[in-house]
Short mmCIF file of C-alpha atoms in Angstrom, two decimals:
data_model
loop_
_atom_site.label_atom_id
_atom_site.label_comp_id
_atom_site.label_asym_id
_atom_site.label_seq_id
_atom_site.Cartn_x
_atom_site.Cartn_y
_atom_site.Cartn_z
CA UNK A 25 105.08 99.42 76.73
CA UNK A 26 101.95 97.67 77.91
CA UNK A 27 102.97 94.74 80.12
CA UNK A 28 100.66 92.27 78.38
CA UNK A 29 102.08 93.21 74.95
CA UNK A 30 105.63 92.99 76.33
CA UNK A 31 105.08 89.47 77.64
CA UNK A 32 103.44 88.37 74.36
CA UNK A 33 106.37 89.71 72.32
CA UNK A 34 108.91 87.95 74.50
CA UNK A 35 106.97 84.68 74.29
CA UNK A 36 106.95 84.90 70.49
CA UNK A 37 110.70 85.46 70.52
CA UNK A 38 111.19 82.51 72.85
CA UNK A 39 109.04 80.24 70.66
CA UNK A 40 111.73 80.39 67.94
CA UNK A 41 114.31 78.88 70.33
CA UNK A 42 115.18 75.23 69.82
CA UNK A 43 115.74 74.67 73.55
CA UNK A 44 113.14 72.25 74.95
CA UNK A 45 113.18 73.43 78.55
CA UNK A 46 112.14 76.45 80.64
CA UNK A 47 115.51 78.14 81.10
CA UNK A 48 116.09 80.10 84.28
CA UNK A 49 119.27 82.01 85.02
CA UNK A 50 120.38 84.89 87.16
CA UNK A 51 119.91 88.20 85.40
CA UNK A 52 123.02 90.20 84.67
CA UNK A 53 122.81 93.73 83.31
CA UNK A 54 123.50 93.88 79.60
CA UNK A 55 122.49 90.33 78.78
CA UNK A 56 120.22 89.77 75.80
CA UNK A 57 116.88 88.69 77.22
CA UNK A 58 115.01 86.04 75.22
CA UNK A 59 112.33 85.79 77.82
CA UNK A 60 111.10 87.60 80.88
CA UNK A 61 113.22 89.31 83.49
CA UNK A 62 111.58 89.20 86.91
CA UNK A 63 112.44 90.11 90.48
CA UNK A 64 111.67 88.54 93.80
CA UNK A 65 110.50 91.00 96.45
CA UNK A 66 112.02 92.38 99.59
CA UNK A 67 109.88 93.71 102.41
CA UNK A 68 109.93 97.37 103.41
CA UNK A 69 108.43 98.88 106.54
CA UNK A 70 106.73 102.23 107.01
CA UNK A 71 106.35 103.84 110.43
CA UNK A 72 103.65 106.55 110.55
CA UNK A 73 103.91 108.91 113.53
CA UNK A 74 101.05 111.30 114.31
CA UNK A 75 101.87 114.36 116.38
CA UNK A 76 99.34 116.70 117.95
CA UNK A 77 100.28 120.37 118.29
CA UNK A 78 98.44 122.39 120.95
CA UNK A 79 98.67 126.17 120.60
CA UNK A 80 97.63 128.63 123.31
CA UNK A 81 96.81 132.20 122.32
CA UNK A 82 96.26 134.71 125.17
CA UNK A 83 93.05 136.75 125.23
CA UNK A 84 92.85 140.51 124.89
CA UNK A 85 91.91 140.89 128.58
CA UNK A 86 94.24 138.20 129.97
CA UNK A 87 95.74 140.62 132.52
CA UNK A 88 92.32 141.05 134.14
CA UNK A 89 91.26 137.39 134.34
CA UNK A 90 92.02 137.15 138.05
CA UNK A 91 90.63 140.61 138.91
CA UNK A 92 87.24 140.32 137.22
CA UNK A 93 86.61 136.56 136.75
CA UNK A 94 88.67 135.18 139.66
CA UNK A 95 90.68 132.93 137.31
CA UNK A 96 94.33 132.74 138.41
CA UNK A 97 97.53 131.82 136.58
CA UNK A 98 96.39 132.88 133.11
CA UNK A 99 99.42 133.18 130.85
CA UNK A 100 100.00 136.41 128.97
CA UNK A 101 102.30 134.72 126.45
CA UNK A 102 101.42 132.39 123.60
CA UNK A 103 103.05 128.95 123.44
CA UNK A 104 102.82 125.56 121.68
CA UNK A 105 103.25 122.02 122.98
CA UNK A 106 103.58 118.75 121.08
CA UNK A 107 102.80 115.13 121.86
CA UNK A 108 102.68 111.84 119.96
CA UNK A 109 99.12 110.53 119.72
CA UNK A 110 99.65 107.50 117.46
CA UNK A 111 102.31 105.27 115.91
CA UNK A 112 101.37 102.77 113.17
CA UNK A 113 103.61 100.25 111.42
CA UNK A 114 102.81 98.54 108.11
CA UNK A 115 104.76 96.71 105.43
CA UNK A 116 104.77 96.29 101.66
CA UNK A 117 106.78 94.53 98.97
CA UNK A 118 109.13 96.07 96.44
CA UNK A 119 111.46 94.62 93.82
CA UNK A 120 114.77 93.31 95.18
CA UNK A 121 117.28 94.20 92.47
CA UNK A 122 119.70 91.68 93.99
CA UNK A 123 117.25 88.89 93.16
CA UNK A 124 116.73 89.39 89.43
CA UNK A 125 116.24 86.44 87.10
CA UNK A 126 115.53 85.87 83.41
CA UNK A 127 112.92 83.31 82.41
CA UNK A 128 113.24 81.82 78.93
CA UNK A 129 110.01 80.35 77.63
CA UNK A 130 109.54 78.01 74.67
CA UNK A 131 106.79 75.96 73.04
CA UNK A 132 107.49 72.81 75.03
CA UNK A 133 106.94 74.36 78.43
CA UNK A 134 103.74 75.22 80.24
CA UNK A 135 105.22 78.36 81.86
CA UNK A 136 103.64 80.58 79.23
CA UNK A 137 101.48 83.03 81.19
CA UNK A 138 103.50 85.11 83.63
CA UNK A 139 102.04 87.99 85.66
CA UNK A 140 104.40 90.71 86.90
CA UNK A 141 103.87 93.71 89.15
CA UNK A 142 104.63 97.17 87.78
CA UNK A 143 108.09 97.09 89.33
CA UNK A 144 108.85 93.64 87.86
CA UNK A 145 108.08 91.38 90.83
CA UNK A 146 106.89 87.90 89.86
CA UNK A 147 103.30 87.46 91.03
CA UNK A 148 101.83 84.44 89.25
CA UNK A 149 102.31 81.81 86.55
CA UNK A 150 99.35 80.45 84.52
CA UNK A 151 96.78 82.05 86.84
CA UNK A 152 95.51 85.41 88.02
CA UNK A 153 97.83 87.42 90.22
CA UNK A 154 96.78 87.91 93.86
CA UNK A 155 95.57 91.37 94.81
CA UNK A 156 98.17 93.43 96.61
CA UNK A 157 97.15 94.89 99.93
CA UNK A 158 96.78 98.65 99.38
CA UNK A 159 98.95 100.96 101.44
CA UNK A 160 97.10 103.07 104.02
CA UNK A 161 95.95 106.44 102.74
CA UNK A 162 98.00 109.45 103.86
CA UNK A 163 96.63 111.11 106.96
CA UNK A 164 94.32 114.04 106.31
CA UNK A 165 93.49 116.32 109.26
CA UNK A 166 89.85 117.19 109.80
CA UNK A 167 88.73 120.62 108.74
CA UNK A 168 89.09 123.11 111.56
CA UNK A 169 85.84 124.74 112.69
CA UNK A 170 85.56 128.46 112.18
CA UNK A 171 86.25 130.46 115.31
CA UNK A 172 84.00 133.36 116.23
CA UNK A 173 85.40 136.86 116.61
CA UNK A 174 84.93 137.81 120.29
CA UNK A 175 84.57 141.50 119.44
CA UNK A 176 81.46 140.73 117.40
CA UNK A 177 79.79 139.73 120.70
CA UNK A 178 80.62 143.01 122.47
CA UNK A 179 77.87 145.57 123.00
CA UNK A 180 78.12 149.16 121.78
CA UNK A 181 78.67 150.30 125.37
CA UNK A 182 81.70 148.02 125.77
CA UNK A 183 83.22 149.03 122.43
CA UNK A 184 82.82 152.71 123.34
CA UNK A 185 84.64 152.33 126.65
CA UNK A 186 87.63 154.63 126.97
CA UNK A 187 90.19 152.06 128.13
CA UNK A 188 91.04 148.35 128.01
CA UNK A 189 90.48 148.16 131.75
CA UNK A 190 86.93 149.52 131.42
CA UNK A 191 86.23 147.21 128.47
CA UNK A 192 87.38 144.23 130.52
CA UNK A 193 85.18 145.27 133.45
CA UNK A 194 82.07 145.68 131.30
CA UNK A 195 82.75 142.40 129.47
CA UNK A 196 83.06 140.57 132.79
CA UNK A 197 79.70 142.07 133.86
CA UNK A 198 78.19 140.82 130.59
CA UNK A 199 79.55 137.32 131.25
CA UNK A 200 77.99 137.24 134.73
CA UNK A 201 74.65 138.43 133.28
CA UNK A 202 74.77 135.61 130.70
CA UNK A 203 75.47 133.01 133.41
CA UNK A 204 72.61 134.37 135.54
CA UNK A 205 70.22 134.14 132.60
CA UNK A 206 71.32 130.54 131.95
CA UNK A 207 70.72 129.59 135.60
CA UNK A 208 67.26 131.17 135.53
CA UNK A 209 66.33 129.18 132.41
CA UNK A 210 67.65 125.97 133.91
CA UNK A 211 65.63 126.49 137.10
CA UNK A 212 62.53 127.59 135.18
CA UNK A 213 62.58 131.03 136.82
CA UNK A 214 63.23 133.20 133.74
CA UNK A 215 60.83 136.01 132.88
CA UNK A 216 60.38 134.61 129.40
CA UNK A 217 60.46 130.82 129.49
CA UNK A 218 60.58 128.88 126.19
CA UNK A 219 57.46 127.05 125.04
CA UNK A 220 59.08 123.63 124.55
CA UNK A 221 62.25 121.65 125.17
CA UNK A 222 63.75 122.34 121.73
CA UNK A 223 63.40 126.09 122.20
CA UNK A 224 65.02 125.78 125.62
CA UNK A 225 67.93 123.83 124.14
CA UNK A 226 68.52 126.49 121.48
CA UNK A 227 68.48 129.29 124.04
CA UNK A 228 70.89 127.49 126.37
CA UNK A 229 73.28 126.71 123.49
CA UNK A 230 73.25 130.38 122.47
CA UNK A 231 74.05 131.51 126.01
CA UNK A 232 76.82 128.90 126.30
CA UNK A 233 78.42 130.12 123.07
CA UNK A 234 78.31 133.77 124.22
CA UNK A 235 79.86 132.80 127.57
CA UNK A 236 82.61 130.76 125.90
CA UNK A 237 83.53 133.43 123.33
CA UNK A 238 83.54 136.34 125.78
CA UNK A 239 85.44 134.33 128.41
CA UNK A 240 88.13 133.56 125.81
CA UNK A 241 89.01 137.27 125.89
CA UNK A 242 90.25 136.62 129.44
CA UNK A 243 91.46 132.98 129.47
CA UNK A 244 92.65 132.80 125.85
CA UNK A 245 92.03 130.12 123.24
CA UNK A 246 93.51 126.67 122.63
CA UNK A 247 93.70 125.13 119.14
CA UNK A 248 94.90 121.67 118.11
CA UNK A 249 96.49 120.49 114.86
CA UNK A 250 97.61 116.97 113.93
CA UNK A 251 100.32 116.10 111.42
CA UNK A 252 101.72 112.76 110.28
CA UNK A 253 105.33 111.91 109.40
CA UNK A 254 106.15 108.60 107.68
CA UNK A 255 109.54 106.88 107.93
CA UNK A 256 110.50 104.11 105.47
CA UNK A 257 113.00 101.38 106.33
CA UNK A 258 114.14 98.50 104.12
CA UNK A 259 116.34 96.33 106.33
CA UNK A 260 118.84 93.81 104.99
CA UNK A 261 119.98 92.73 108.47
CA UNK A 262 119.00 93.11 112.11
CA UNK A 263 118.78 96.68 113.43
CA UNK A 264 119.60 97.18 117.11
CA UNK A 265 118.59 100.40 118.84
CA UNK A 266 118.85 102.81 115.91
CA UNK A 267 117.48 106.33 116.46
CA UNK A 268 114.49 106.74 114.16
CA UNK A 269 113.53 110.28 115.23
CA UNK A 270 113.57 112.58 118.25
CA UNK A 271 110.66 114.25 119.98
CA UNK A 272 110.46 117.52 121.92
CA UNK A 273 107.40 118.76 123.81
CA UNK A 274 108.31 122.33 122.79
CA UNK A 275 109.71 121.79 119.26
CA UNK A 276 107.82 118.74 117.98
CA UNK A 277 109.20 115.94 115.82
CA UNK A 278 112.94 116.35 115.12
CA UNK A 279 115.59 114.66 112.99
CA UNK A 280 117.43 111.72 114.49
CA UNK A 281 120.62 113.79 114.96
CA UNK A 282 118.92 116.78 116.64
CA UNK A 283 119.91 116.49 120.29
CA UNK A 284 117.13 118.86 121.42
CA UNK A 285 114.64 115.98 121.56
CA UNK A 286 114.17 112.63 123.27
CA UNK A 287 115.28 109.72 121.03
CA UNK A 288 112.82 107.11 119.75
CA UNK A 289 114.53 103.91 118.67
CA UNK A 290 113.71 101.27 116.07
CA UNK A 291 114.62 97.61 116.48
CA UNK A 292 114.28 95.08 113.63
CA UNK A 293 115.01 91.43 114.33
CA UNK A 294 115.03 88.40 112.05
CA UNK A 295 113.05 85.86 114.08
CA UNK A 296 114.65 82.99 112.10
CA UNK A 297 111.36 81.14 111.84
CA UNK A 298 112.52 78.71 109.14
CA UNK A 299 112.84 75.11 110.37
CA UNK A 300 116.31 74.25 111.64
CA UNK A 301 118.19 71.19 110.43
CA UNK A 302 119.94 69.70 113.46
CA UNK A 303 121.66 66.91 111.56
CA UNK A 304 123.02 67.89 108.17
CA UNK A 305 123.94 65.16 105.75
CA UNK A 306 126.92 66.78 104.04
CA UNK A 307 126.75 64.37 101.12
CA UNK A 308 123.06 65.11 100.56
CA UNK A 309 123.71 68.85 100.95
CA UNK A 310 126.45 68.82 98.33
CA UNK A 311 124.24 66.81 95.99
CA UNK A 312 121.46 69.37 96.44
CA UNK A 313 123.79 72.30 95.74
CA UNK A 314 125.14 70.53 92.65
CA UNK A 315 121.61 69.88 91.40
CA UNK A 316 120.63 73.53 91.95
CA UNK A 317 123.70 74.77 90.10
CA UNK A 318 122.94 72.46 87.21
CA UNK A 319 119.34 73.66 87.18
CA UNK A 320 120.51 77.27 86.93
CA UNK A 321 122.84 76.49 84.08
CA UNK A 322 120.31 74.42 82.15
CA UNK A 323 117.37 76.69 82.96
CA UNK A 324 115.12 74.27 84.75
CA UNK A 325 112.66 75.76 87.25
CA UNK A 326 111.57 78.98 88.93
CA UNK A 327 113.07 80.88 91.88
CA UNK A 328 110.92 81.72 94.90
CA UNK A 329 111.55 83.19 98.35
CA UNK A 330 111.21 81.13 101.51
CA UNK A 331 110.92 84.08 103.91
CA UNK A 332 111.49 84.31 107.62
CA UNK A 333 109.48 86.47 110.00
CA UNK A 334 110.81 89.76 111.30
CA UNK A 335 109.74 91.82 114.29
CA UNK A 336 109.72 95.63 114.26
CA UNK A 337 109.69 97.52 117.57
CA UNK A 338 109.54 101.26 118.25
CA UNK A 339 110.57 102.31 121.75
CA UNK A 340 111.33 105.36 123.85
CA UNK A 341 114.00 104.16 126.24
CA UNK A 342 112.53 101.05 127.87
CA UNK A 343 108.97 102.09 126.99
CA UNK A 344 107.65 100.09 124.02
CA UNK A 345 105.58 102.37 121.76
CA UNK A 346 104.61 100.00 118.93
CA UNK A 347 105.37 96.47 117.73
CA UNK A 348 104.75 94.67 114.44
CA UNK A 349 105.53 91.25 112.93
CA UNK A 350 105.52 90.22 109.28
CA UNK A 351 107.29 87.92 106.83
CA UNK A 352 110.28 89.46 105.07
CA UNK A 353 111.53 88.39 101.66
CA UNK A 354 115.12 89.44 102.36
CA UNK A 355 115.28 87.23 105.45
CA UNK A 356 115.20 83.49 104.85
CA UNK A 357 116.41 81.88 101.64
CA UNK A 358 115.75 81.41 97.91
CA UNK A 359 114.64 78.04 96.55
CA UNK A 360 114.46 76.73 93.01
CA UNK A 361 111.26 74.99 92.00
CA UNK A 362 111.77 71.94 89.81
CA UNK A 363 111.51 72.52 86.09
CA UNK A 364 109.50 69.29 85.80
CA UNK A 365 106.54 71.27 87.18
CA UNK A 366 106.48 73.36 84.00
CA UNK A 367 106.79 70.77 81.23
CA UNK A 368 103.88 69.94 78.95
CA UNK A 369 102.85 66.93 81.03
CA UNK A 370 101.39 69.26 83.65
CA UNK A 371 99.28 72.40 83.83
CA UNK A 372 101.02 74.19 86.69
CA UNK A 373 99.53 77.22 88.43
CA UNK A 374 101.64 79.25 90.82
CA UNK A 375 100.89 82.32 92.91
CA UNK A 376 103.41 84.16 95.06
CA UNK A 377 102.90 86.51 97.98
CA UNK A 378 103.44 90.04 96.56
CA UNK A 379 105.15 91.22 99.73
CA UNK A 380 107.43 88.32 100.64
CA UNK A 381 107.75 86.28 97.44
CA UNK A 382 106.68 83.08 99.23
CA UNK A 383 104.60 80.45 97.43
CA UNK A 384 100.95 81.00 98.32
CA UNK A 385 99.48 78.36 96.07
CA UNK A 386 100.97 75.75 93.72
CA UNK A 387 98.92 73.22 91.75
CA UNK A 388 100.08 70.85 89.03
CA UNK A 389 97.36 69.04 87.09
CA UNK A 390 98.12 66.24 84.64
CA UNK A 391 95.92 66.43 81.52
CA UNK A 392 93.35 63.65 81.20
#
C-alpha cells in the first residue's frame, strides 16, 4: 500500500481514540496497531575490494625470442597474477528490528505528519524527510580494447614459410625493418618524408603498432581485468581481528576459511564517544528511569537514538589497508523525547539522521 495512504488511514483510525496524548510503546508482534509502527536504524558497513587480474599469454614464436630478438627469459607458459588495487569502506542505515515502536496519534497531538523510509525507519515528524546518502554504484570495468590479430600483419612470404622457425626468422627481419624505418623518419632521413607534422605522427603511430603486434608473437601479451567484491557487516558489538577474506597472488580473492591465501582482518571498535558521567546521582537516575517507564506506559514522547562513533579498520597483519569512522545507531543509547513537545501548544518539527537515528534538527514553535 502507498505509504502516504497508509499513514492517512492510521491517523483516521487514531482520531477516533479518546486518549488525549501521543502514545508511544514498544512494538510487539501481533499487537493491534492503532497508529504507526516505526523502527530506529542500525548502521551497516560495506567493504568494497577491487582486485586486478594480470594474465600473460605466450606468443606463437616465444621459443625464438632470445635467438632472433635477443630477449631473454620469455616464458612459454601462460599464467595469471592477482593484486588488490583498492579498498573502500562506506556505511548506510537499515531498520533495527530490535528497536521497533508503535506511535498512536490522536486529534489533540501535533505529531500528525510522520515520514518513514521504505523499510520503516523513522525519518521525520511534521517536516520533510532528509535525503539519504545514496550508496556508491557497483563497480563497472572499462570496456577492453580490441586486440589485433598478429597474423593479419604477416606478409605473404612469411605465411608461406615451410616451418615455424622460418616464420619466426622472417618476422624478426620484418620487425627490424620497421624499427629502421621509424628511426629514419625520426631523423628526417627517410626516402619519402611526410609533408607535415600530423602526417609524420600518423606514420610513426602505424609503425609503432606494427612493431608492437609483431613483437607480441615473441614476447607474448599481457591483459588486465578488474573485479570488485563487496562484504557487508552489521556489528552489534566490537569485532577484534576477524578474518574478512584471504588473498592469493596466484588464486585471487578467497573465502575467509581458505588457507591458501593471506588473511585480511577487520576490526570494529565502539569509540564510546558519548559524554561520561563521573558522578552519578543514584536518586536522580532512579527518578529518570521511573519517568521513562511511565512515559512508555502512558505513551508520551518519541524514541530516538543517541549514537556513538565506531571505527572500522581493514589490515593485513600489522599493515593497515583502510580505515573509516562513522556514527552507529546500535552503539550508544536510546532516549525518549518528552511528549510535551508534541501537544497542541507547540508545532514541533523533528528530523532524524537516516543512518544513525540521531536527532539532526528539532524545533518547537508556540503558536502566536
